[in-house]
Every structure is written in C-alpha cells, then in structure tokens.
Short mmCIF file of C-alpha atoms in Angstrom, two decimals:
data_model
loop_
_atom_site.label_atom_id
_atom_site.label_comp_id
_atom_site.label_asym_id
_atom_site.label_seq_id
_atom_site.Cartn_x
_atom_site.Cartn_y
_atom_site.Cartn_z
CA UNK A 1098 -115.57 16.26 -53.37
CA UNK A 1099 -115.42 17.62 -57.34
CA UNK A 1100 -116.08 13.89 -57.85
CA UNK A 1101 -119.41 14.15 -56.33
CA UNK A 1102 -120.58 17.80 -57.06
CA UNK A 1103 -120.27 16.95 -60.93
CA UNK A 1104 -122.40 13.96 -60.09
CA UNK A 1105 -125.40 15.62 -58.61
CA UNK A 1106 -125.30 18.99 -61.14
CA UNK A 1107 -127.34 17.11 -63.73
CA UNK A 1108 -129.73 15.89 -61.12
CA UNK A 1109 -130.41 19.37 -59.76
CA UNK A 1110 -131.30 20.75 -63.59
CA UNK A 1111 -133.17 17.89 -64.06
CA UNK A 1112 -135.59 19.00 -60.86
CA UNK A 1113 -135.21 22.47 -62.70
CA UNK A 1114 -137.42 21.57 -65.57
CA UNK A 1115 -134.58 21.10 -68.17
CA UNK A 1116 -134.92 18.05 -70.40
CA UNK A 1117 -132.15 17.79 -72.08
CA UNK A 1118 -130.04 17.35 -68.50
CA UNK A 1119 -133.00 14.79 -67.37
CA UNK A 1120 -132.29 12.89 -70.23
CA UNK A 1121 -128.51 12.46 -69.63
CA UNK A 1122 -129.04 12.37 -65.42
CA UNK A 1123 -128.91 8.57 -65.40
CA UNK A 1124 -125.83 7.99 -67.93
CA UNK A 1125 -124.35 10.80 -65.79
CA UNK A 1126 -124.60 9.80 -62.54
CA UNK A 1127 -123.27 6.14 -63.96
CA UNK A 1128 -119.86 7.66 -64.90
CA UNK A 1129 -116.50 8.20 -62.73
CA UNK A 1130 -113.98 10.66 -62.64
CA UNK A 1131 -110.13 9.08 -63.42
CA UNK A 1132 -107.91 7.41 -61.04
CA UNK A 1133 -105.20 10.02 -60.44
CA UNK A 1134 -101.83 8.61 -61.15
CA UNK A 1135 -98.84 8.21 -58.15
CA UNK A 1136 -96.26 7.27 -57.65
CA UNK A 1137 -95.50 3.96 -55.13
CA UNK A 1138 -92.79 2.07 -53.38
CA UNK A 1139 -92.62 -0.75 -51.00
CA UNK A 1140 -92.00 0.08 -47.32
CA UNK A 1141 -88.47 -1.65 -46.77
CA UNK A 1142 -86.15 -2.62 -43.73
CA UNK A 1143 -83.15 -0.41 -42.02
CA UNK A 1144 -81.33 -1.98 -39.15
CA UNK A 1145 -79.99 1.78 -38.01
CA UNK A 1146 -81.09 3.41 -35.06
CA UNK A 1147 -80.34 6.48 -32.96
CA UNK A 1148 -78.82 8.85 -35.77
CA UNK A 1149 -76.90 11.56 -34.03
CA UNK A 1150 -75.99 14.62 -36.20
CA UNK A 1151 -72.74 16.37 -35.77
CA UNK A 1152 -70.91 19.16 -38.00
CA UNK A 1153 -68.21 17.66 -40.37
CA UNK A 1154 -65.52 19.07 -42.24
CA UNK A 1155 -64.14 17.82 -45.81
CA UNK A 1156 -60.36 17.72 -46.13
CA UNK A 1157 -58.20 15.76 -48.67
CA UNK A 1158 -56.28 12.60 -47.25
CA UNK A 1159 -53.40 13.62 -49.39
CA UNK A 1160 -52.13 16.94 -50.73
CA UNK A 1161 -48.75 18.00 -52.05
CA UNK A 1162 -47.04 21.22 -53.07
CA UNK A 1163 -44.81 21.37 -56.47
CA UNK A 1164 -41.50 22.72 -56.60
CA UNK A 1165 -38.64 23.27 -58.74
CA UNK A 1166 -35.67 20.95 -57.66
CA UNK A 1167 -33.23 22.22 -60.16
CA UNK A 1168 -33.27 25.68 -62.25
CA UNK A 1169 -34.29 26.38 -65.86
CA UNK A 1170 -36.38 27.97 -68.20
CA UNK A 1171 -40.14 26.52 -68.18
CA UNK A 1172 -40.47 25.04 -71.63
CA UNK A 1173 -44.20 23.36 -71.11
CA UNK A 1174 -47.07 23.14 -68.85
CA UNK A 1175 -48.72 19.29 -69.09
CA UNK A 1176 -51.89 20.53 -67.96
CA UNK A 1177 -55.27 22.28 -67.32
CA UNK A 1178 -55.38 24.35 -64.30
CA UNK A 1179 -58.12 22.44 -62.25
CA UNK A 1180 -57.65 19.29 -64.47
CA UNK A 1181 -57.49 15.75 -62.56
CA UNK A 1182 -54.00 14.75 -62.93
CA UNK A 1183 -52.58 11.19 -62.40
CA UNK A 1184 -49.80 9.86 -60.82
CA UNK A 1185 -46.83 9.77 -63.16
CA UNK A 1186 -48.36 12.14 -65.40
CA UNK A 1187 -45.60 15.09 -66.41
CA UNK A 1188 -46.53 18.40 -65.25
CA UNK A 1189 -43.55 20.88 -65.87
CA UNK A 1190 -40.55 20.57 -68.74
CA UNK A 1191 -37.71 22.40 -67.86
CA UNK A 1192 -34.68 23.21 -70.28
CA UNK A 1193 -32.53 20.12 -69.65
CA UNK A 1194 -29.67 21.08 -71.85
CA UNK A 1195 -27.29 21.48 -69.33
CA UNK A 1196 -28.13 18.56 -67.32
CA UNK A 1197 -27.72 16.47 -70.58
CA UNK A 1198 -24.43 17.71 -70.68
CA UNK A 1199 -23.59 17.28 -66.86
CA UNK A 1200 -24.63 13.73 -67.24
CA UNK A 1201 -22.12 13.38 -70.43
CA UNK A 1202 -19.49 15.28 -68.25
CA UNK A 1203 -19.77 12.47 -65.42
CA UNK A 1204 -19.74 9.36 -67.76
CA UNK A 1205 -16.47 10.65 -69.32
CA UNK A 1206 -15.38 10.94 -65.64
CA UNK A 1207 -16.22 7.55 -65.21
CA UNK A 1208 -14.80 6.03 -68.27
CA UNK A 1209 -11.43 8.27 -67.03
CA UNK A 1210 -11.31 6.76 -63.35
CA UNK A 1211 -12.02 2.83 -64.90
CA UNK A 1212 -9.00 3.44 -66.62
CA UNK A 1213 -6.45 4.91 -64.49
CA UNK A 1214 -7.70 2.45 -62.07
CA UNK A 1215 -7.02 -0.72 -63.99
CA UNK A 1216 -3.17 1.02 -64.68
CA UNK A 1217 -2.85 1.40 -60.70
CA UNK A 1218 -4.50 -2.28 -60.37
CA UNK A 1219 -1.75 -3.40 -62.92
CA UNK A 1220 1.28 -1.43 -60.73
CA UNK A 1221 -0.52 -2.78 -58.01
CA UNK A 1222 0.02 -6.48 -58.29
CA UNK A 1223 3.58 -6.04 -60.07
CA UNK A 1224 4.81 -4.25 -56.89
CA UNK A 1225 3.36 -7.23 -54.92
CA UNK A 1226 5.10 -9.93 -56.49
CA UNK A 1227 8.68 -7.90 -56.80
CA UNK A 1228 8.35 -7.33 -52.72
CA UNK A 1229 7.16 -10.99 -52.37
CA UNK A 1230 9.61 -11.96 -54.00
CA UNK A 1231 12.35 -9.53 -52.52
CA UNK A 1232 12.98 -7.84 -55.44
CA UNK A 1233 11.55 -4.10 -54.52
CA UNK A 1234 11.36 -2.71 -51.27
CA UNK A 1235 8.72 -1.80 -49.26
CA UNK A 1236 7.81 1.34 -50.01
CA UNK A 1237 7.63 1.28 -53.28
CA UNK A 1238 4.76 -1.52 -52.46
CA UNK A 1239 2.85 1.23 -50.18
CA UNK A 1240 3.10 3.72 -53.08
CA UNK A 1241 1.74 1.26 -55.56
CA UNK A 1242 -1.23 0.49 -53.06
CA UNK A 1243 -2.12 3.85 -52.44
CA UNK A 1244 -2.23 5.10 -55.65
CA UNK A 1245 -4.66 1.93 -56.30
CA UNK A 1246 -6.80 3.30 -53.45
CA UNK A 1247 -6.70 6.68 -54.72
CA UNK A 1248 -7.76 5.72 -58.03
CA UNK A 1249 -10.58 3.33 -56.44
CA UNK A 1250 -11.74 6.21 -54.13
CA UNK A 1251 -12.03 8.33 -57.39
CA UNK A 1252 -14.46 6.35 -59.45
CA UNK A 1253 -16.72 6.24 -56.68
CA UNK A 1254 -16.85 9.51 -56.51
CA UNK A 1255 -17.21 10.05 -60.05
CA UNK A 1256 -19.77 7.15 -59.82
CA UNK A 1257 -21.59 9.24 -57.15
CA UNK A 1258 -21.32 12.24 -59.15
CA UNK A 1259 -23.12 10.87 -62.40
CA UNK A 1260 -25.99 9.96 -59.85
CA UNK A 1261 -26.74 12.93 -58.84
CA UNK A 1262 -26.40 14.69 -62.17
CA UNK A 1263 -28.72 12.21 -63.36
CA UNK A 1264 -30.92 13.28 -60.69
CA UNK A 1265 -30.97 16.47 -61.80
CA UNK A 1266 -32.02 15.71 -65.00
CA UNK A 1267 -34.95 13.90 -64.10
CA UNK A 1268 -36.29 16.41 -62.24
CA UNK A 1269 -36.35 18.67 -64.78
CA UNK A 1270 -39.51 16.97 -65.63
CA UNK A 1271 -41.32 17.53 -62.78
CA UNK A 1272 -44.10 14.66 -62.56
CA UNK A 1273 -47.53 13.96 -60.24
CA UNK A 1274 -46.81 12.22 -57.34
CA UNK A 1275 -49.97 11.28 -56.62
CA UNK A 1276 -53.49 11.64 -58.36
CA UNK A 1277 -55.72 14.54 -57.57
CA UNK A 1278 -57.02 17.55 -58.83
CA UNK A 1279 -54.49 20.24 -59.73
CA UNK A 1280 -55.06 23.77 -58.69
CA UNK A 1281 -53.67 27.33 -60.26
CA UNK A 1282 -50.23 27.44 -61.76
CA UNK A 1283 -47.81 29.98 -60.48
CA UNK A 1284 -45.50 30.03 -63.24
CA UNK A 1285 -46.38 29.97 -66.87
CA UNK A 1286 -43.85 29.16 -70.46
CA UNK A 1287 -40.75 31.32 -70.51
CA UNK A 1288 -40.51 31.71 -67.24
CA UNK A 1289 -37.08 30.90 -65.19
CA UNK A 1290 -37.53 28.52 -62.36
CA UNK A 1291 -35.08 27.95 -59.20
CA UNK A 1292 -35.43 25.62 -56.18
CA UNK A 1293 -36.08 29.46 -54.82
CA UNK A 1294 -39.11 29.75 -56.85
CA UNK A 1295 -41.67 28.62 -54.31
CA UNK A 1296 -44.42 26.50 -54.78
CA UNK A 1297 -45.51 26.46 -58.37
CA UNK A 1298 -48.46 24.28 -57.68
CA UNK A 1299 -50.42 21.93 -55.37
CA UNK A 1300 -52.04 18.92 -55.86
CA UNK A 1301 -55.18 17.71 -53.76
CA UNK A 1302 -56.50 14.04 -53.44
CA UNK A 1303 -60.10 14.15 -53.94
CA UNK A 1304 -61.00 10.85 -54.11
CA UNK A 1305 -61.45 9.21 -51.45
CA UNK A 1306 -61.75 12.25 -49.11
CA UNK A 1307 -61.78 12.74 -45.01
CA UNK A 1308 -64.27 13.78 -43.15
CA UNK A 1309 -64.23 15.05 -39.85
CA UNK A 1310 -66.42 15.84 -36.66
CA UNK A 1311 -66.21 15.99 -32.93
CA UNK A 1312 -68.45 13.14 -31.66
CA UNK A 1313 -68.98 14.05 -27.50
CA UNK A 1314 -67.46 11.36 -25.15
CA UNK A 1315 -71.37 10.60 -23.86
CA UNK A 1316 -72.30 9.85 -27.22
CA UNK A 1317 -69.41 7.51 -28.29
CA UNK A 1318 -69.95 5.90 -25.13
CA UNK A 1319 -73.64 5.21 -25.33
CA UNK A 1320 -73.52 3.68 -29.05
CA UNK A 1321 -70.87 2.26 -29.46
CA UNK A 1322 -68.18 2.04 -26.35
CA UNK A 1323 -64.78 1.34 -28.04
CA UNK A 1324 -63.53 2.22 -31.30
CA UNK A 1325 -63.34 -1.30 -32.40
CA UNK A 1326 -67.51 -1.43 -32.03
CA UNK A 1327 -67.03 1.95 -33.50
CA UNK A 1328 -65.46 0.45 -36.86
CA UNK A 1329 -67.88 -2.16 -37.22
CA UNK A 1330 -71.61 -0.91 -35.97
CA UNK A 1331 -71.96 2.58 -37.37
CA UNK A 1332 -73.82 4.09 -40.15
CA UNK A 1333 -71.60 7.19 -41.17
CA UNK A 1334 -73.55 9.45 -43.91
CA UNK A 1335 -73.26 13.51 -45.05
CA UNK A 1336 -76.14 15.35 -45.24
CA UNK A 1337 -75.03 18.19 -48.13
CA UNK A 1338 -75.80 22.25 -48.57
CA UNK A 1339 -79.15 21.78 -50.68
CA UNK A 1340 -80.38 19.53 -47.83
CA UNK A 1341 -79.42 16.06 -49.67
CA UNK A 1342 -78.25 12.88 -48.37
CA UNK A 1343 -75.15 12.07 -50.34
CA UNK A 1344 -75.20 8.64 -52.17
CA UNK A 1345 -72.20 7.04 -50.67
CA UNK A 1346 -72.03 6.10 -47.52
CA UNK A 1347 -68.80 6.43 -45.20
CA UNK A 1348 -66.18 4.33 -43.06
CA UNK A 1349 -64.98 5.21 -39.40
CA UNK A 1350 -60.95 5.13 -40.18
CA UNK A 1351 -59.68 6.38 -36.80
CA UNK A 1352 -60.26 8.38 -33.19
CA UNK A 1353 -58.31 10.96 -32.64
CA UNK A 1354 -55.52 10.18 -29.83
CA UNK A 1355 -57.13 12.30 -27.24
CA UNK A 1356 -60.79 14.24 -26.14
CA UNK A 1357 -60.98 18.02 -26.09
CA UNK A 1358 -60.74 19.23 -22.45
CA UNK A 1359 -62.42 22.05 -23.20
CA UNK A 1360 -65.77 19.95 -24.90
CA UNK A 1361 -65.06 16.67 -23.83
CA UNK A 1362 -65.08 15.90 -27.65
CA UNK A 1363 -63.67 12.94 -29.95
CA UNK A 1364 -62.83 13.52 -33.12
CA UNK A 1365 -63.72 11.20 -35.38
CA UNK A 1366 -61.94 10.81 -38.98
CA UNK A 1367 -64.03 9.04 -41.80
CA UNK A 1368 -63.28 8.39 -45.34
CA UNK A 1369 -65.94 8.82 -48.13
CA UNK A 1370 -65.42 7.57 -51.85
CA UNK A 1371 -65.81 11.04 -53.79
CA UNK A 1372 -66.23 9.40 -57.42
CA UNK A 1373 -68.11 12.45 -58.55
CA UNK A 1374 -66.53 14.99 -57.19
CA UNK A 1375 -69.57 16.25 -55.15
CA UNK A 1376 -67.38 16.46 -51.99
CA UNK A 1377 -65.02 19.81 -51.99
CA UNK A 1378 -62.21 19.61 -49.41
CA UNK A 1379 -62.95 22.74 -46.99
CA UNK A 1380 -66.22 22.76 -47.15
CA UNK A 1381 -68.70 21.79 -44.00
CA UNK A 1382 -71.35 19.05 -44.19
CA UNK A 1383 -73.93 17.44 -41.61
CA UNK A 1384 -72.92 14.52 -40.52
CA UNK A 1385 -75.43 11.78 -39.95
CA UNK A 1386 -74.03 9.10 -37.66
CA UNK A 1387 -76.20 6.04 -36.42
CA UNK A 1388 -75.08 2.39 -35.02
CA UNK A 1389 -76.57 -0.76 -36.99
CA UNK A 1390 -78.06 -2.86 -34.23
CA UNK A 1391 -78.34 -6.24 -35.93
CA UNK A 1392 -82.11 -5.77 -35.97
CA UNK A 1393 -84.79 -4.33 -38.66
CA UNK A 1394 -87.13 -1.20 -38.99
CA UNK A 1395 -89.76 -0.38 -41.30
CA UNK A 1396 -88.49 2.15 -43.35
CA UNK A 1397 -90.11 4.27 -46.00
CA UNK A 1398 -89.38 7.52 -48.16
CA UNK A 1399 -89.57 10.54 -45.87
CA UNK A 1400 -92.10 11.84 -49.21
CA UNK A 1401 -94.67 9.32 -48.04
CA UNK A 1402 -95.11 10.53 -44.63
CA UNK A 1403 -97.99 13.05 -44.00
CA UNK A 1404 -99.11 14.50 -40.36
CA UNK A 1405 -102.68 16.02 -39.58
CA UNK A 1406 -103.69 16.82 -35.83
CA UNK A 1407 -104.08 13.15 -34.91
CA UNK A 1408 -100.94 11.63 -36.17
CA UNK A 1409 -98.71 10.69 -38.91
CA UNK A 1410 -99.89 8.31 -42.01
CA UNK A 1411 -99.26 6.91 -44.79
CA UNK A 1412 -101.74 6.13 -47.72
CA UNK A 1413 -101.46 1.95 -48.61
CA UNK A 1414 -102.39 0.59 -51.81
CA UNK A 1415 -104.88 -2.09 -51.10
CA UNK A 1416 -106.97 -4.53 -53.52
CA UNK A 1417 -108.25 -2.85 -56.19
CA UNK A 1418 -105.42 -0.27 -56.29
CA UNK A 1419 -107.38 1.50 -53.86
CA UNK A 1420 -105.59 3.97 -51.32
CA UNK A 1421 -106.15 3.50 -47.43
CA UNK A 1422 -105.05 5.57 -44.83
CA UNK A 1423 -102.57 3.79 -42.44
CA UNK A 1424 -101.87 6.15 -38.98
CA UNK A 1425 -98.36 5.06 -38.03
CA UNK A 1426 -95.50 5.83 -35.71
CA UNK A 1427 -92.45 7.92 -36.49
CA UNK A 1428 -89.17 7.02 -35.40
CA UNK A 1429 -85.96 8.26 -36.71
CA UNK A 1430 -84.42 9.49 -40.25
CA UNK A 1431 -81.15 7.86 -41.48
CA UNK A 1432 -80.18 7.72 -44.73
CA UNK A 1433 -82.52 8.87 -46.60
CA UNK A 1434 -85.48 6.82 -45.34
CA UNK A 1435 -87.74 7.56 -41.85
CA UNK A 1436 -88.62 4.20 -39.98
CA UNK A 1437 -91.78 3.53 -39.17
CA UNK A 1438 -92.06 2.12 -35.37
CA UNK A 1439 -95.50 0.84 -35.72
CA UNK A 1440 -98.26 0.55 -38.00
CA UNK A 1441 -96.77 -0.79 -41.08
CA UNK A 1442 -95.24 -3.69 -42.02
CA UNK A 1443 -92.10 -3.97 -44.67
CA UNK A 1444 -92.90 -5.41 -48.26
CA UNK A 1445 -96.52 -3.11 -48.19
CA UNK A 1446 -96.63 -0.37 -50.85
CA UNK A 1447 -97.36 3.14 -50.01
CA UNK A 1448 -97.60 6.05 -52.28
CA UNK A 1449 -94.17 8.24 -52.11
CA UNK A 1450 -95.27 10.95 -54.56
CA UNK A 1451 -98.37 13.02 -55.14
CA UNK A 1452 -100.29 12.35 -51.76
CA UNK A 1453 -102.45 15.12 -52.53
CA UNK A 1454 -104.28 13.62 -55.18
CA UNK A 1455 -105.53 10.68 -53.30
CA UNK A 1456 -109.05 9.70 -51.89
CA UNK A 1457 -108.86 7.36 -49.32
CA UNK A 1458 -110.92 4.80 -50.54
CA UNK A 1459 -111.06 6.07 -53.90
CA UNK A 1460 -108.56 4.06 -56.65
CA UNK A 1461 -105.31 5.17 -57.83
CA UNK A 1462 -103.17 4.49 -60.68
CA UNK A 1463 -100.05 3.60 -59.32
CA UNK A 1464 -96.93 4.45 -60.94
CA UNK A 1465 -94.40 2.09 -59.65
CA UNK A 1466 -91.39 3.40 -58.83
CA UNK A 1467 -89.53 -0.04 -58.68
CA UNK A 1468 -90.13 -1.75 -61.83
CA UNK A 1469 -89.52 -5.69 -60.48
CA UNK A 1470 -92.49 -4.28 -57.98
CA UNK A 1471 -94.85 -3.39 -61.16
CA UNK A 1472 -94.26 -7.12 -62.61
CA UNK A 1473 -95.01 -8.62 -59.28
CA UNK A 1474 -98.28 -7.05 -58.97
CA UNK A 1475 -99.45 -7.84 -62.51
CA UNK A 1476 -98.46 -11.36 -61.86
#
C-alpha cells in the first residue's frame, strides 16, 4: 500500500501545476520500493502423530547422603558447595592419626601371632613324631595341637583386626560415590565429626535425569498397547517454564508395576540426557508424548504459520523470490514443529520469520536460515 501511494504522489502534483514534480513523475513512477528481507526454511518431514500432553516431574536417578563412618576432626573440605563432583573425587579429610596408628598396632599383632604360631607349628610336629613313635603320650600330643590351633585362631583374628582398622582409615577420606552435583555442607574445618553427626552432605545425579508422569490407561492403550510398543514407537519430549521445547529428546525406561485405582493412571518413568544442566530435579515440566507411526508429515516452524478468518497459511517463496500465499491444514505440534496435513509439500521454502513484511506477490529477500539451502538455490 506505501508502495503505491509514494508512486502516485508525484503524479497528483504534477496535475497540480508543479513542474518540478512533472518533470520527475516518469523516473518516479519507474522506481520500486526494496524487497524486505526474511527469514526462510524448507518445510520438512515428522513421522509423529497424536502428541498427548501430560504433567511430568524431574527427579535424579541417583542420589546419596554423606556421612561420617569413623570420628575426627574435619581437616579439609574438597569442594565448592554446588560444584559437580566426580566419582572418586575426595570430599572430606578427617584427622587420621589415630587410625595410622591402629593400623601399626594390628601389623605388630600380626607379625606377633606369625611367630608364636610357627613355635606351636614346630611343638606341633615334634609331639607328633614322639607319639608316633611311642615316645610321648597322648596328651601331651593334644596339648601341642591345641596350642597350634590357638595360635592359628589368633592370627586370624589379628588378620581380621588389621582389616577393619584399615577400613577405618580409609574412610577418613570420605570420597564421591557417584558423580553429581553436590549440595550445602553441614559441617565446615575444625569441626569434630562422629558416625552420630548426621548427614553432612548429599549428592544428586543430574545427568541423565528421570522424568515422570501419569499416562491414563485409555491413552497407553490407544497408542501404543504394551510397553514393549511403548519403548520403541514414542516420541517423549519436555515442554519447559518459559514455554520452550527442550533440545533433547527422551527414552521410555519403564511402567510402573501397577495403575492408580483412584485415576486409572500409569506412570511412566523416562530418562533425559541433562548435559546442560537445564533440567532441575523437583521441578515440573509438560510433557509432550507422541507415537512415531512409520509414516511422514509436512512439518514446518510453528513461526511460519499465520490464521485470518478463512484459514491458516503460509507465505511460499516462488520464482523470482516472490512470496505466495499457500492456505493449508493444521494438524498437530510435536517437537517443536506443527505438521501441515494438506497444502504443502516437504522440501518447499516458506518464510519462518518476519511474515509481516511480506506482499504476496511482491519479492522478498530471503534470508536463509539453512545455509546448504542458500547454496542450493544460487546453484
């Protein structure tokens, strides 16, 4: 409409009697106003159909509480509260003075029992050649054997007792057990820890992370029918707080073992990669569930689609870059993308951004938002 109004204002001064503007009226009406530039994408393919939306809830897969297994003063802190921590990474150094010494204590126990037991293995075998040989008696053969027992009986227990000293020294370095992110500490440097201390901290797997939602029986019958089809047909995808479809997409892991009476529910347990750390276990998400039918649906980004009284449409870049109104036929959202049911075909470009600049059958600049698209066009 400008377009046209700033083509005719030099023709009406002209009829006015001003020469200057008759002069120019000619060269004026000649010229164009710019292509506006958009942005463009080619219409692709999605074999999803049927997206059901349910309420989801992030948890962590994994998540342990840290303890104090022996007592001592807390010498260091090996982290950041909040910091990702890895498995084997040392978290807490407690005073292991005393356990060094426990552990000396027990070796010398050892080194004791090894050598009052090769004595008694030495009476041993002397008694049992004099009785063989009918030079002792009996019982001084028993009393030679027991003692050997005795002494055997003894380094096992001092054996057993230098294990679990030695336990107690390891775990006065108190290490990750798994990787996640590590919350508040309860006890800072200086302090004096017991295995009465209480949890000191907790670690939470964030990556991957569970999601879960009650799916009704109906619907888990009508798509899919069995958990195996389940597992191998759906489309699993969050739909976050600001309204955004997260990147990653999910995988069914299990069905719960029984459906709420009270809702004749299923709930469903999926696993999503969490690489960023976008996911936060507690928090709620829409979940976007769909099953892949095997077939294909025009697809293109929901920012393409507009709707006036007659329909929904699309604007198509045709030859000479110019923009044509397509009507078309909405059918669901999933991941991202709406298909298109009918009038448009996959592999045609629309525009996806700035709409409101276009003409229909007035030229565009397009601004290609795939750039192997841009060097197929020129070519």
């Amino acid at each position: 409409m400008l377009q046209r109004l700033f083509r005719f204002i030099p023709v009406v001064l002209a009829c006015l009697g001003i020469p200057a503007y008759a002069a120019h009226a000619a060269e004026m009406d000649g010229m164009a106003m710019p292509a506006p530039f958009v942005a463009v994408a080619r219409a692709t393919v999605t074999d999803a159909v049927d997206v059901k939306r349910y309420t989801g809830h992030i948890s962590t897969t994994s998540s342990v509480d840290l303890v104090a297994r022996v007592s001592g003063e807390l010498l260091r802190v090996g982290f950041e509260e909040g910091d990702l921590v890895t498995e084997g990474q040392v978290l807490y150094e407690l005073d292991d003075t005393r356990y060094q010494a426990e552990v000396k204590n027990a070796e010398a126990r050892i080194a004791e029992s090894e050598a009052k037991l090769a004595y008694a293995r030495q009476r041993h075998d002397r008694a049992k050649n004099l009785y063989d040989s009918r030079a002792d008696t009996r019982e001084a053969f028993d009393s030679a054997e027991s003692e050997f027992k005795a002494f055997q009986a003894a380094l096992l227990a001092a054996e057993a007792q230098l294990i679990s000293v030695r336990d107690d020294l390891k775990n006065t370095r108190i290490i990750a057990p798994i990787t996640g992110k590590i919350g508040v500490t309860a006890y800072t440097r200086g302090n004096y820890l017991t295995p009465n201390s209480g949890v000191i901290a907790t670690i939470v797997q964030v990556d991957p992370l569970r999601v879960s939602f009650a799916m009704s029986n109906k619907d888990y019958l009508a798509l899919f029918g069995s958990e195996a089809e389940l597992k191998a047909r759906s489309l699993i995808q969050l739909r976050l707080a600001d309204g955004s479809v997260y990147e990653h997409e999910g995988r069914i892991k299990f069905l719960d073992n029984q459906a709420s009476q009270k809702t004749d529910a299923i709930r469903v347990f999926a696993e999503f990669d969490n690489p960023d750390g976008k996911l936060v276990p507690g928090s709620a998400v829409t979940v976007l569930l769909a099953r892949r039918n095997g077939g294909t649906h025009t697809a293109v980004m929901p920012s393409a689609v507009m709707h006036d009284a007659g329909s929904a449409y699309v604007y198509v870049l045709g030859d000479d870059n110019q923009a044509e109104r397509r009507d078309i036929v909405l059918g669901f959202a999933t991941g991202g993308l709406q298909t298109v049911l009918s009038g448009l075909e996959p592999g045609e470009i629309v525009v996806v951004d700035g709409t409101h600049k276009v003409v229909p059958g007035s030229p565009i600049e397009p601004d290609y938002v795939d750039a192997a698209l841009a060097e197929g066009r020129e070519g």
